[in-house]
Amino acid sequence: MSLLASSLGKKYVMALSGLVLSIFVLGHMVGNLQVFGDPYLINAYGYKLQHLPYGLLWVVRLFLLACVVAHIWAAITLKIQNKKARPQDYEAKATVQASLASRTMIMSGLIILAFLIFHLLHYTVRAVPGHQYNHAIIANDGTEYPAEVPLVLHGKTKVDAYGDPLIVHNVHDMMIAGFSYPLISLFYIIGVYLLCMHLSHGVSSMFQSLGLRNEKWRYRLDKIAMVYGWVTFLGYASIPLGIWFGIVNASV
Amino acid sequence: MKLTLRIWRQDGQNGSGRLVDYKMDDVSPDSSFLEMLDLLNEDLIESGDEPIAFDHDCREGICGMCSLTINGIPHGPERMTTACQLHMRHFSDGETITVEPWRAKPFPVLQDLVVDRSPMDAIQQAGGFISVRTGSAPDGNAIPISKEIADYAMDAAACIGCGACVAACKNASAMLFTAAKSSQLNSLPQGKAEKDRRVLSMVASMDEAGFGNCTNYGECQAVCPKGISLDFIAQMNREYAVASVKQIFGRA
């Protein structure tokens, strides 16, 4: 494919995979903010995602993984080319207008990757030692919550087609237990901060890379990207902070 | 004005270069940067030293020959000003000024501050032309072109091909130059017939020369002495995407 070999082709890969991932970031945030509501909300949401028909969960997961791989492949290939294009740097270095976010994309990106791997091991695979959350959910202070709970809304237990109570994974309490560790919460907040800084440059850049931008929209898109970055940061950071300040409490 | 100049001296393309300090005691604030270098060269010749080689021609800011990176910024600290139009009053008495050549792999240093910019000629030759005769000057009005389009194409045509965009870009990308040259012709009816072929060939030539990739820093636009905007890069990205898709279907 000559398109993928070209510099612009790789930028399109960057932009399109970035578009998918940044929409996921917003959707994931909205989904997780349900932790502030009745425990039923996020537990039912988790149950629905886990039981999507036609194996859609894995379709979406593999699609997102493909986007992550494509995004990183394009980023690293482009970065190597960029380094080669200036074998000798200036003695006097100056930056006229490039933002900090734009100059640290590869660094923020790689730290986000490390964060992403931990995050998946922590809450999806549940394989971080001491954070398995499969049989029981144990918080920082030793409190133990059941890993699976019946789904209860307004005091009424939901039942399945056979009339048996619907047993779901206790997502709500798992989040509370997970964020009861200050170091984990701190790592999480730093991770989402870098992610949102990455987005503040990336979201406007993807329109530029695809050529969907003109004089009128140039400043608007820069503003939209900045707002996107801050909204997602505040949204995500509010979860560990809400748990830390006791706004969100365990259900069981 | 008293000045200390730290100037890149390099003997030939394969010579090893280094910054050499020169003291100047009586620089007029009204002299241009190049006139100041002329005076320094006269002193060097008088004392039997090799004068500093630097590119210059019109000294009116329209030929695109001068190519000095002054304190890390191509063409120096003044916006929309070539180095030849930069006056010493913009510097302070006693200041140390670092002067380096354009730094990019496709621009090898030939001598001191002179670099070979022929890869930009190659990009221009790859598609920056119209293949058929489109009439002589009086025929210009035979094809009606709206004021907006004429002005827009003129803004792109303002590019003097100095290469400051490449020099300023942290990736040594030639996107702003290539975009200005392709957008100028692609926006006009005379150039539209070869639009797809033009953008594909010019980008291919740009990639082949080993320039870096655009990461939307905006440094190029900030230093461009002719104020060429990033919007032209967006246009080129868009046109390249469309041309690539057409090419896949054999219609470019």
Short mmCIF file of C-alpha atoms in Angstrom, two decimals:
data_model
loop_
_atom_site.label_atom_id
_atom_site.label_comp_id
_atom_site.label_asym_id
_atom_site.label_seq_id
_atom_site.Cartn_x
_atom_site.Cartn_y
_atom_site.Cartn_z
CA MET A 1 0.00 0.00 0.00
CA SER A 2 1.69 3.16 -1.20
CA LEU A 3 -0.68 5.25 0.91
CA LEU A 4 0.60 3.72 4.16
CA ALA A 5 4.18 4.18 3.01
CA SER A 6 3.67 7.93 2.58
CA SER A 7 4.07 10.43 5.39
CA LEU A 8 0.52 11.70 4.96
CA GLY A 9 -0.91 8.17 4.90
CA LYS A 10 0.57 7.49 8.34
CA LYS A 11 -0.91 10.74 9.59
CA TYR A 12 -4.34 9.55 8.41
CA VAL A 13 -3.82 6.31 10.40
CA MET A 14 -2.84 8.44 13.39
CA ALA A 15 -5.92 10.66 13.01
CA LEU A 16 -8.50 7.94 12.36
CA SER A 17 -7.30 5.62 15.13
CA GLY A 18 -7.05 8.67 17.40
CA LEU A 19 -10.62 9.63 16.53
CA VAL A 20 -11.93 6.19 17.55
CA LEU A 21 -9.89 6.19 20.76
CA SER A 22 -10.85 9.70 21.79
CA ILE A 23 -14.55 8.90 21.28
CA PHE A 24 -14.01 5.78 23.42
CA VAL A 25 -12.36 7.93 26.12
CA LEU A 26 -15.45 10.14 26.31
CA GLY A 27 -17.88 7.20 26.24
CA HIS A 28 -15.91 5.31 28.89
CA MET A 29 -15.93 8.40 31.10
CA VAL A 30 -19.70 8.88 30.80
CA GLY A 31 -20.22 5.19 31.58
CA ASN A 32 -18.02 5.32 34.65
CA LEU A 33 -19.56 8.50 36.02
CA GLN A 34 -22.59 6.29 36.82
CA VAL A 35 -20.66 5.30 39.93
CA PHE A 36 -21.98 8.54 41.46
CA GLY A 37 -25.54 7.24 41.12
CA ASP A 38 -27.34 4.26 42.63
CA PRO A 39 -25.03 1.16 42.65
CA TYR A 40 -27.67 -0.48 40.45
CA LEU A 41 -26.74 1.86 37.56
CA ILE A 42 -23.10 0.94 37.09
CA ASN A 43 -23.61 -2.71 38.02
CA ALA A 44 -26.39 -3.09 35.46
CA TYR A 45 -24.27 -1.19 32.92
CA GLY A 46 -21.36 -3.56 33.52
CA TYR A 47 -23.68 -6.56 33.22
CA LYS A 48 -25.11 -5.27 29.92
CA LEU A 49 -21.65 -4.71 28.44
CA GLN A 50 -20.56 -8.18 29.54
CA HIS A 51 -23.64 -9.76 27.98
CA LEU A 52 -23.80 -7.96 24.65
CA PRO A 53 -25.26 -10.22 21.93
CA TYR A 54 -23.25 -11.81 19.08
CA GLY A 55 -19.93 -11.50 20.95
CA LEU A 56 -20.05 -7.76 20.34
CA LEU A 57 -17.98 -7.13 23.47
CA TRP A 58 -15.01 -8.87 21.89
CA VAL A 59 -15.62 -7.26 18.52
CA VAL A 60 -15.41 -3.84 20.18
CA ARG A 61 -12.43 -4.85 22.31
CA LEU A 62 -10.46 -6.18 19.35
CA PHE A 63 -11.37 -3.14 17.26
CA LEU A 64 -10.11 -0.82 20.01
CA LEU A 65 -6.96 -2.91 20.39
CA ALA A 66 -6.37 -2.67 16.64
CA CYS A 67 -6.73 1.12 16.89
CA VAL A 68 -4.23 1.25 19.76
CA VAL A 69 -1.74 -0.88 17.80
CA ALA A 70 -2.19 1.19 14.61
CA HIS A 71 -1.86 4.45 16.58
CA ILE A 72 1.38 3.33 18.24
CA TRP A 73 2.80 1.83 15.04
CA ALA A 74 2.21 5.08 13.12
CA ALA A 75 3.51 7.22 16.00
CA ILE A 76 6.77 5.32 16.35
CA THR A 77 7.38 5.09 12.58
CA LEU A 78 6.77 8.82 12.20
CA LYS A 79 8.92 9.66 15.23
CA ILE A 80 11.87 7.68 13.85
CA GLN A 81 11.54 9.50 10.51
CA ASN A 82 11.34 12.85 12.27
CA LYS A 83 14.49 12.13 14.28
CA LYS A 84 16.31 11.12 11.09
CA ALA A 85 15.22 14.31 9.33
CA ARG A 86 17.33 16.42 11.70
CA PRO A 87 20.54 14.52 12.49
CA GLN A 88 22.19 17.65 13.85
CA ASP A 89 20.11 19.84 16.14
CA TYR A 90 20.54 23.56 16.80
CA GLU A 91 22.92 24.70 19.52
CA ALA A 92 20.51 27.48 20.43
CA LYS A 93 17.06 25.94 20.75
CA ALA A 94 13.92 28.01 20.65
CA THR A 95 10.18 27.36 20.54
CA VAL A 96 7.98 30.07 19.09
CA GLN A 97 4.46 28.75 19.54
CA ALA A 98 4.36 24.95 19.84
CA SER A 99 2.41 23.98 22.98
CA LEU A 100 3.85 21.75 25.70
CA ALA A 101 1.22 19.12 24.86
CA SER A 102 2.30 19.06 21.20
CA ARG A 103 5.96 18.73 22.09
CA THR A 104 5.43 15.84 24.51
CA MET A 105 2.99 13.66 22.53
CA ILE A 106 5.31 10.67 22.30
CA MET A 107 6.19 10.86 26.02
CA SER A 108 2.60 11.32 27.19
CA GLY A 109 1.58 8.58 24.76
CA LEU A 110 4.06 6.04 26.11
CA ILE A 111 3.14 6.79 29.73
CA ILE A 112 -0.54 6.43 28.80
CA LEU A 113 0.30 3.02 27.30
CA ALA A 114 1.89 1.93 30.58
CA PHE A 115 -1.15 3.27 32.42
CA LEU A 116 -3.50 1.49 30.01
CA ILE A 117 -1.79 -1.86 30.58
CA PHE A 118 -2.01 -1.45 34.36
CA HIS A 119 -5.61 -0.25 34.12
CA LEU A 120 -6.66 -3.32 32.10
CA LEU A 121 -4.83 -5.68 34.49
CA HIS A 122 -6.39 -3.87 37.43
CA TYR A 123 -10.09 -3.71 36.50
CA THR A 124 -10.61 -5.84 33.37
CA VAL A 125 -8.33 -8.85 33.77
CA ARG A 126 -8.23 -8.34 37.58
CA ALA A 127 -4.78 -9.91 37.80
CA VAL A 128 -2.87 -7.32 39.82
CA PRO A 129 -1.71 -9.12 43.01
CA GLY A 130 -4.03 -8.11 45.85
CA HIS A 131 -6.53 -6.68 43.36
CA GLN A 132 -8.04 -9.80 41.79
CA TYR A 133 -11.63 -8.91 42.82
CA ASN A 134 -12.92 -12.28 41.63
CA HIS A 135 -13.98 -14.00 44.84
CA ALA A 136 -14.02 -11.09 47.24
CA ILE A 137 -13.24 -7.42 46.94
CA ILE A 138 -10.84 -6.25 49.62
CA ALA A 139 -10.25 -2.54 50.13
CA ASN A 140 -7.18 -0.78 51.47
CA ASP A 141 -8.52 -0.76 55.04
CA GLY A 142 -9.27 -4.50 54.94
CA THR A 143 -13.01 -4.12 54.33
CA GLU A 144 -14.36 -7.04 52.37
CA TYR A 145 -17.17 -6.80 49.82
CA PRO A 146 -18.70 -9.71 47.89
CA ALA A 147 -17.41 -9.91 44.29
CA GLU A 148 -20.87 -10.72 42.98
CA VAL A 149 -24.15 -9.23 44.16
CA PRO A 150 -27.79 -9.52 43.15
CA LEU A 151 -29.00 -6.57 41.10
CA VAL A 152 -31.33 -4.48 43.28
CA LEU A 153 -33.31 -1.42 42.17
CA HIS A 154 -35.55 0.47 44.62
CA GLY A 155 -35.43 -2.49 46.99
CA LYS A 156 -36.65 -4.88 44.28
CA THR A 157 -34.35 -7.68 43.12
CA LYS A 158 -34.09 -8.11 39.34
CA VAL A 159 -34.75 -11.60 38.12
CA ASP A 160 -33.70 -13.50 35.01
CA ALA A 161 -35.95 -15.45 32.60
CA TYR A 162 -36.21 -18.34 35.12
CA GLY A 163 -37.23 -16.08 37.97
CA ASP A 164 -33.85 -16.43 39.67
CA PRO A 165 -32.21 -13.29 41.08
CA LEU A 166 -29.78 -11.71 38.62
CA ILE A 167 -26.26 -12.03 40.03
CA VAL A 168 -23.86 -9.44 38.62
CA HIS A 169 -20.25 -8.45 39.14
CA ASN A 170 -19.98 -5.82 41.87
CA VAL A 171 -18.44 -3.10 39.68
CA HIS A 172 -19.47 -0.31 42.05
CA ASP A 173 -17.67 -1.67 45.10
CA MET A 174 -14.72 -2.84 43.01
CA MET A 175 -14.10 0.76 41.95
CA ILE A 176 -14.38 1.96 45.54
CA ALA A 177 -11.96 -0.70 46.78
CA GLY A 178 -9.56 -0.09 43.89
CA PHE A 179 -9.41 3.63 44.52
CA SER A 180 -9.09 3.22 48.28
CA TYR A 181 -5.34 2.86 47.63
CA PRO A 182 -3.92 6.43 47.52
CA LEU A 183 -0.98 5.44 45.29
CA ILE A 184 -3.27 3.82 42.74
CA SER A 185 -5.58 6.85 42.76
CA LEU A 186 -2.59 9.17 42.29
CA PHE A 187 -1.23 7.10 39.40
CA TYR A 188 -4.71 7.09 37.91
CA ILE A 189 -5.09 10.88 38.17
CA ILE A 190 -1.63 11.44 36.64
CA GLY A 191 -2.48 8.95 33.90
CA VAL A 192 -5.74 10.64 32.98
CA TYR A 193 -4.08 14.07 33.19
CA LEU A 194 -1.50 13.01 30.61
CA LEU A 195 -4.22 11.39 28.54
CA CYS A 196 -6.23 14.59 28.49
CA MET A 197 -3.15 16.69 27.73
CA HIS A 198 -2.51 14.28 24.85
CA LEU A 199 -6.12 14.83 23.72
CA SER A 200 -5.88 18.61 23.93
CA HIS A 201 -3.38 18.47 21.04
CA GLY A 202 -4.62 15.30 19.40
CA VAL A 203 -8.28 16.20 19.00
CA SER A 204 -7.50 19.36 17.03
CA SER A 205 -4.62 17.71 15.17
CA MET A 206 -6.75 14.93 13.77
CA PHE A 207 -8.91 17.43 11.93
CA GLN A 208 -5.78 19.10 10.55
CA SER A 209 -4.27 15.77 9.47
CA LEU A 210 -7.44 14.79 7.64
CA GLY A 211 -7.68 18.27 6.13
CA LEU A 212 -11.04 18.95 7.77
CA ARG A 213 -10.15 22.43 8.84
CA ASN A 214 -10.09 25.91 7.42
CA GLU A 215 -9.41 29.45 8.58
CA LYS A 216 -12.78 29.73 10.32
CA TRP A 217 -12.56 26.41 12.11
CA ARG A 218 -8.89 26.57 13.05
CA TYR A 219 -9.43 28.41 16.34
CA ARG A 220 -12.74 26.74 17.10
CA LEU A 221 -11.17 23.28 16.81
CA ASP A 222 -8.26 24.29 19.04
CA LYS A 223 -10.80 25.47 21.65
CA ILE A 224 -12.93 22.34 21.27
CA ALA A 225 -9.84 20.16 21.77
CA MET A 226 -8.87 22.12 24.89
CA VAL A 227 -12.39 21.80 26.32
CA TYR A 228 -12.46 18.08 25.39
CA GLY A 229 -9.19 17.59 27.28
CA TRP A 230 -10.37 19.38 30.40
CA VAL A 231 -13.86 17.84 30.48
CA THR A 232 -12.46 14.32 30.22
CA PHE A 233 -9.80 15.04 32.84
CA LEU A 234 -12.28 16.47 35.34
CA GLY A 235 -14.74 13.67 34.62
CA TYR A 236 -12.22 10.90 35.21
CA ALA A 237 -10.42 12.56 38.12
CA SER A 238 -13.75 13.14 39.91
CA ILE A 239 -14.14 9.37 40.42
CA PRO A 240 -11.12 8.66 42.68
CA LEU A 241 -11.61 12.06 44.32
CA GLY A 242 -15.31 11.35 44.94
CA ILE A 243 -14.38 8.01 46.52
CA TRP A 244 -11.55 9.56 48.53
CA PHE A 245 -13.80 12.28 49.95
CA GLY A 246 -16.54 9.81 50.75
CA ILE A 247 -19.09 11.11 48.25
CA VAL A 248 -19.36 7.62 46.80
CA ASN A 249 -19.85 4.87 49.38
CA ALA A 250 -19.83 1.11 49.20
CA SER A 251 -23.20 -0.51 48.61
CA VAL A 252 -22.78 -3.70 50.59
CA MET B 1 26.07 48.52 19.80
CA LYS B 2 28.48 45.98 21.22
CA LEU B 3 27.68 42.41 20.22
CA THR B 4 29.10 38.93 20.62
CA LEU B 5 28.29 36.73 17.65
CA ARG B 6 28.48 32.96 17.92
CA ILE B 7 28.57 31.83 14.32
CA TRP B 8 28.59 28.32 12.86
CA ARG B 9 31.80 27.84 10.86
CA GLN B 10 32.16 24.75 8.72
CA ASP B 11 34.72 24.14 6.03
CA GLY B 12 32.94 22.38 3.20
CA GLN B 13 30.16 19.78 3.24
CA ASN B 14 32.26 17.12 4.92
CA GLY B 15 34.11 19.41 7.32
CA SER B 16 33.26 19.33 11.00
CA GLY B 17 31.62 22.52 12.14
CA ARG B 18 31.66 24.48 15.37
CA LEU B 19 30.43 27.75 16.80
CA VAL B 20 33.06 30.52 16.76
CA ASP B 21 32.76 33.71 18.83
CA TYR B 22 33.28 37.11 17.22
CA LYS B 23 33.18 40.42 19.06
CA MET B 24 31.83 43.53 17.35
CA ASP B 25 32.18 46.91 19.02
CA ASP B 26 30.45 49.43 16.83
CA VAL B 27 27.32 48.04 15.19
CA SER B 28 24.76 50.59 14.05
CA PRO B 29 21.25 49.76 15.27
CA ASP B 30 20.05 50.89 11.84
CA SER B 31 22.07 48.28 9.96
CA SER B 32 20.38 45.13 8.79
CA PHE B 33 21.50 41.74 10.04
CA LEU B 34 23.22 41.00 6.74
CA GLU B 35 24.94 44.42 6.68
CA MET B 36 26.25 43.64 10.13
CA LEU B 37 27.64 40.34 8.78
CA ASP B 38 29.14 42.25 5.81
CA LEU B 39 31.02 44.48 8.26
CA LEU B 40 32.24 41.47 10.19
CA ASN B 41 33.42 39.86 6.95
CA GLU B 42 35.34 43.03 5.99
CA ASP B 43 37.13 42.86 9.33
CA LEU B 44 37.86 39.15 8.80
CA ILE B 45 39.24 39.77 5.28
CA GLU B 46 41.39 42.64 6.54
CA SER B 47 42.91 40.47 9.21
CA GLY B 48 43.52 37.73 6.65
CA ASP B 49 40.81 35.32 7.87
CA GLU B 50 38.28 33.46 5.76
CA PRO B 51 35.02 35.46 5.55
CA ILE B 52 31.79 33.85 6.73
CA ALA B 53 29.81 32.35 3.87
CA PHE B 54 26.08 33.12 3.95
CA ASP B 55 23.36 33.16 1.28
CA HIS B 56 21.79 36.44 0.21
CA ASP B 57 20.57 38.07 -2.95
CA CYS B 58 17.85 40.72 -3.20
CA ARG B 59 18.00 41.96 0.39
CA GLU B 60 14.41 43.11 -0.09
CA GLY B 61 12.75 40.11 1.56
CA ILE B 62 11.44 38.63 -1.70
CA CYS B 63 14.07 36.28 -3.11
CA GLY B 64 14.18 33.69 -0.35
CA MET B 65 17.95 33.35 -0.34
CA CYS B 66 18.84 34.44 3.18
CA SER B 67 18.75 31.51 5.52
CA LEU B 68 20.03 32.28 8.99
CA THR B 69 18.80 30.70 12.20
CA ILE B 70 19.24 33.48 14.72
CA ASN B 71 19.08 32.47 18.38
CA GLY B 72 17.31 29.28 17.37
CA ILE B 73 14.64 31.01 15.28
CA PRO B 74 14.86 30.97 11.47
CA HIS B 75 15.06 34.58 10.20
CA GLY B 76 15.32 35.81 13.78
CA PRO B 77 12.89 37.15 16.35
CA GLU B 78 10.75 39.48 14.20
CA ARG B 79 7.53 38.02 12.82
CA MET B 80 7.01 37.98 9.03
CA THR B 81 10.50 39.31 8.40
CA THR B 82 13.35 37.76 6.47
CA ALA B 83 16.85 37.96 7.97
CA CYS B 84 17.83 40.59 5.39
CA GLN B 85 14.97 42.84 6.55
CA LEU B 86 15.77 42.31 10.21
CA HIS B 87 17.46 45.31 11.80
CA MET B 88 19.92 45.35 14.63
CA ARG B 89 17.67 47.66 16.72
CA HIS B 90 15.67 44.53 17.59
CA PHE B 91 18.65 43.28 19.60
CA SER B 92 20.00 44.76 22.79
CA ASP B 93 23.43 46.22 23.40
CA GLY B 94 25.88 43.64 24.69
CA GLU B 95 23.76 40.71 23.52
CA THR B 96 25.23 37.38 22.44
CA ILE B 97 23.63 36.25 19.19
CA THR B 98 23.93 32.66 17.94
CA VAL B 99 23.78 32.25 14.16
CA GLU B 100 23.39 28.78 12.66
CA PRO B 101 22.47 27.40 9.25
CA TRP B 102 19.13 25.73 8.46
CA ARG B 103 19.26 22.28 10.07
CA ALA B 104 17.67 19.40 8.15
CA LYS B 105 19.00 16.19 6.64
CA PRO B 106 17.86 17.17 3.12
CA PHE B 107 19.68 20.53 3.54
CA PRO B 108 23.38 19.64 3.92
CA VAL B 109 25.64 22.50 4.98
CA LEU B 110 27.87 23.51 2.05
CA GLN B 111 29.96 26.11 3.86
CA ASP B 112 29.45 27.97 7.15
CA LEU B 113 25.85 29.23 6.97
CA VAL B 114 25.11 28.14 3.39
CA VAL B 115 22.97 25.04 2.88
CA ASP B 116 21.87 23.16 -0.22
CA ARG B 117 18.14 23.64 -0.64
CA SER B 118 17.78 21.81 -3.95
CA PRO B 119 15.31 19.19 -2.54
CA MET B 120 12.79 22.06 -2.50
CA ASP B 121 13.43 22.60 -6.21
CA ALA B 122 12.82 18.87 -6.73
CA ILE B 123 9.44 19.16 -4.96
CA GLN B 124 8.54 22.13 -7.17
CA GLN B 125 9.65 20.25 -10.30
CA ALA B 126 7.57 17.23 -9.28
CA GLY B 127 4.29 19.07 -9.74
CA GLY B 128 4.50 22.80 -9.08
CA PHE B 129 3.67 23.72 -12.65
CA ILE B 130 0.90 23.69 -15.25
CA SER B 131 1.66 21.42 -18.19
CA VAL B 132 -0.16 23.32 -20.90
CA ARG B 133 0.12 26.91 -22.06
CA THR B 134 -2.58 28.88 -20.26
CA GLY B 135 -2.17 32.13 -22.19
CA SER B 136 -0.09 35.24 -21.78
CA ALA B 137 -0.68 38.10 -19.38
CA PRO B 138 -3.63 39.81 -21.14
CA ASP B 139 -5.48 36.47 -21.29
CA GLY B 140 -5.48 36.34 -17.52
CA ASN B 141 -8.92 37.88 -17.34
CA ALA B 142 -10.35 35.48 -19.93
CA ILE B 143 -11.08 32.99 -17.14
CA PRO B 144 -13.14 34.70 -14.44
CA ILE B 145 -11.78 33.93 -10.97
CA SER B 146 -13.51 35.25 -7.86
CA LYS B 147 -11.67 37.75 -5.69
CA GLU B 148 -11.68 35.30 -2.75
CA ILE B 149 -10.04 32.53 -4.76
CA ALA B 150 -7.56 34.91 -6.38
CA ASP B 151 -6.58 36.31 -2.97
CA TYR B 152 -6.35 32.84 -1.47
CA ALA B 153 -4.09 31.57 -4.27
CA MET B 154 -2.03 34.73 -3.95
CA ASP B 155 -1.54 34.10 -0.22
CA ALA B 156 -0.10 30.69 -1.11
CA ALA B 157 1.94 32.14 -3.96
CA ALA B 158 3.58 34.53 -1.49
CA CYS B 159 5.88 31.65 -0.47
CA ILE B 160 9.44 32.60 -1.44
CA GLY B 161 10.79 29.09 -0.90
CA CYS B 162 13.35 30.13 1.69
CA GLY B 163 12.97 26.93 3.72
CA ALA B 164 12.47 28.62 7.09
CA CYS B 165 9.47 26.33 7.65
CA VAL B 166 11.74 23.28 7.39
CA ALA B 167 14.36 24.93 9.59
CA ALA B 168 11.82 25.84 12.29
CA CYS B 169 9.91 22.56 12.33
CA LYS B 170 11.08 20.32 15.14
CA ASN B 171 10.67 17.44 12.69
CA ALA B 172 12.32 19.27 9.76
CA SER B 173 9.12 18.84 7.78
CA ALA B 174 8.62 20.60 4.44
CA MET B 175 4.82 20.44 4.63
CA LEU B 176 4.23 24.19 4.68
CA PHE B 177 6.37 24.78 1.57
CA THR B 178 4.88 21.83 -0.33
CA ALA B 179 1.36 22.78 0.73
CA ALA B 180 1.78 26.41 -0.34
CA LYS B 181 3.11 25.40 -3.74
CA SER B 182 0.47 22.75 -4.44
CA SER B 183 -2.46 24.77 -3.01
CA GLN B 184 -1.59 27.82 -5.08
CA LEU B 185 -2.11 25.94 -8.36
CA ASN B 186 -4.79 23.55 -7.10
CA SER B 187 -7.02 26.48 -6.12
CA LEU B 188 -7.03 28.03 -9.60
CA PRO B 189 -8.99 26.76 -12.63
CA GLN B 190 -5.81 26.52 -14.72
CA GLY B 191 -4.25 24.19 -12.18
CA LYS B 192 -7.28 22.08 -11.25
CA ALA B 193 -6.94 19.67 -14.19
CA GLU B 194 -3.72 18.27 -12.73
CA LYS B 195 -4.74 18.60 -9.09
CA ASP B 196 -4.51 14.93 -8.08
CA ARG B 197 -1.33 14.17 -9.98
CA ARG B 198 0.26 17.34 -8.60
CA VAL B 199 -0.38 16.64 -4.92
CA LEU B 200 0.63 12.97 -5.22
CA SER B 201 3.91 13.75 -6.99
CA MET B 202 4.86 16.67 -4.78
CA VAL B 203 4.26 14.71 -1.56
CA ALA B 204 6.19 11.73 -3.00
CA SER B 205 9.12 14.03 -3.81
CA MET B 206 8.93 15.54 -0.31
CA ASP B 207 8.98 12.10 1.33
CA GLU B 208 11.79 10.88 -0.90
CA ALA B 209 14.03 13.78 0.10
CA GLY B 210 13.83 12.67 3.75
CA PHE B 211 11.97 15.57 5.30
CA GLY B 212 10.17 14.84 8.57
CA ASN B 213 6.43 14.67 9.16
CA CYS B 214 3.95 17.30 10.26
CA THR B 215 2.89 17.04 13.91
CA ASN B 216 0.98 20.31 13.91
CA TYR B 217 3.35 22.30 16.10
CA GLY B 218 2.73 25.43 14.03
CA GLU B 219 6.36 26.54 14.29
CA CYS B 220 6.57 26.81 10.47
CA GLN B 221 3.67 29.24 10.29
CA ALA B 222 5.14 31.27 13.16
CA VAL B 223 8.47 31.86 11.42
CA CYS B 224 7.27 32.08 7.81
CA PRO B 225 8.35 35.52 6.56
CA LYS B 226 5.35 35.55 4.22
CA GLY B 227 2.76 34.45 6.79
CA ILE B 228 1.78 31.23 4.97
CA SER B 229 -0.86 29.56 7.12
CA LEU B 230 -1.36 25.99 8.31
CA ASP B 231 -4.67 26.03 6.45
CA PHE B 232 -2.74 25.23 3.28
CA ILE B 233 -1.39 22.09 4.98
CA ALA B 234 -4.98 21.13 5.81
CA GLN B 235 -5.88 21.64 2.16
CA MET B 236 -2.96 19.49 1.01
CA ASN B 237 -3.87 16.74 3.51
CA ARG B 238 -7.44 16.78 2.20
CA GLU B 239 -6.43 16.80 -1.46
CA TYR B 240 -3.87 14.04 -0.94
CA ALA B 241 -6.48 11.84 0.77
CA VAL B 242 -8.95 12.35 -2.09
CA ALA B 243 -6.24 11.81 -4.74
CA SER B 244 -5.02 8.64 -3.01
CA VAL B 245 -8.52 7.15 -2.94
CA LYS B 246 -8.98 8.08 -6.62
CA GLN B 247 -5.61 6.50 -7.39
CA ILE B 248 -6.71 3.21 -5.83
CA PHE B 249 -9.60 3.20 -8.32
CA GLY B 250 -7.30 4.31 -11.14
CA ARG B 251 -8.95 7.72 -11.45
CA ALA B 252 -6.26 10.13 -10.20
#
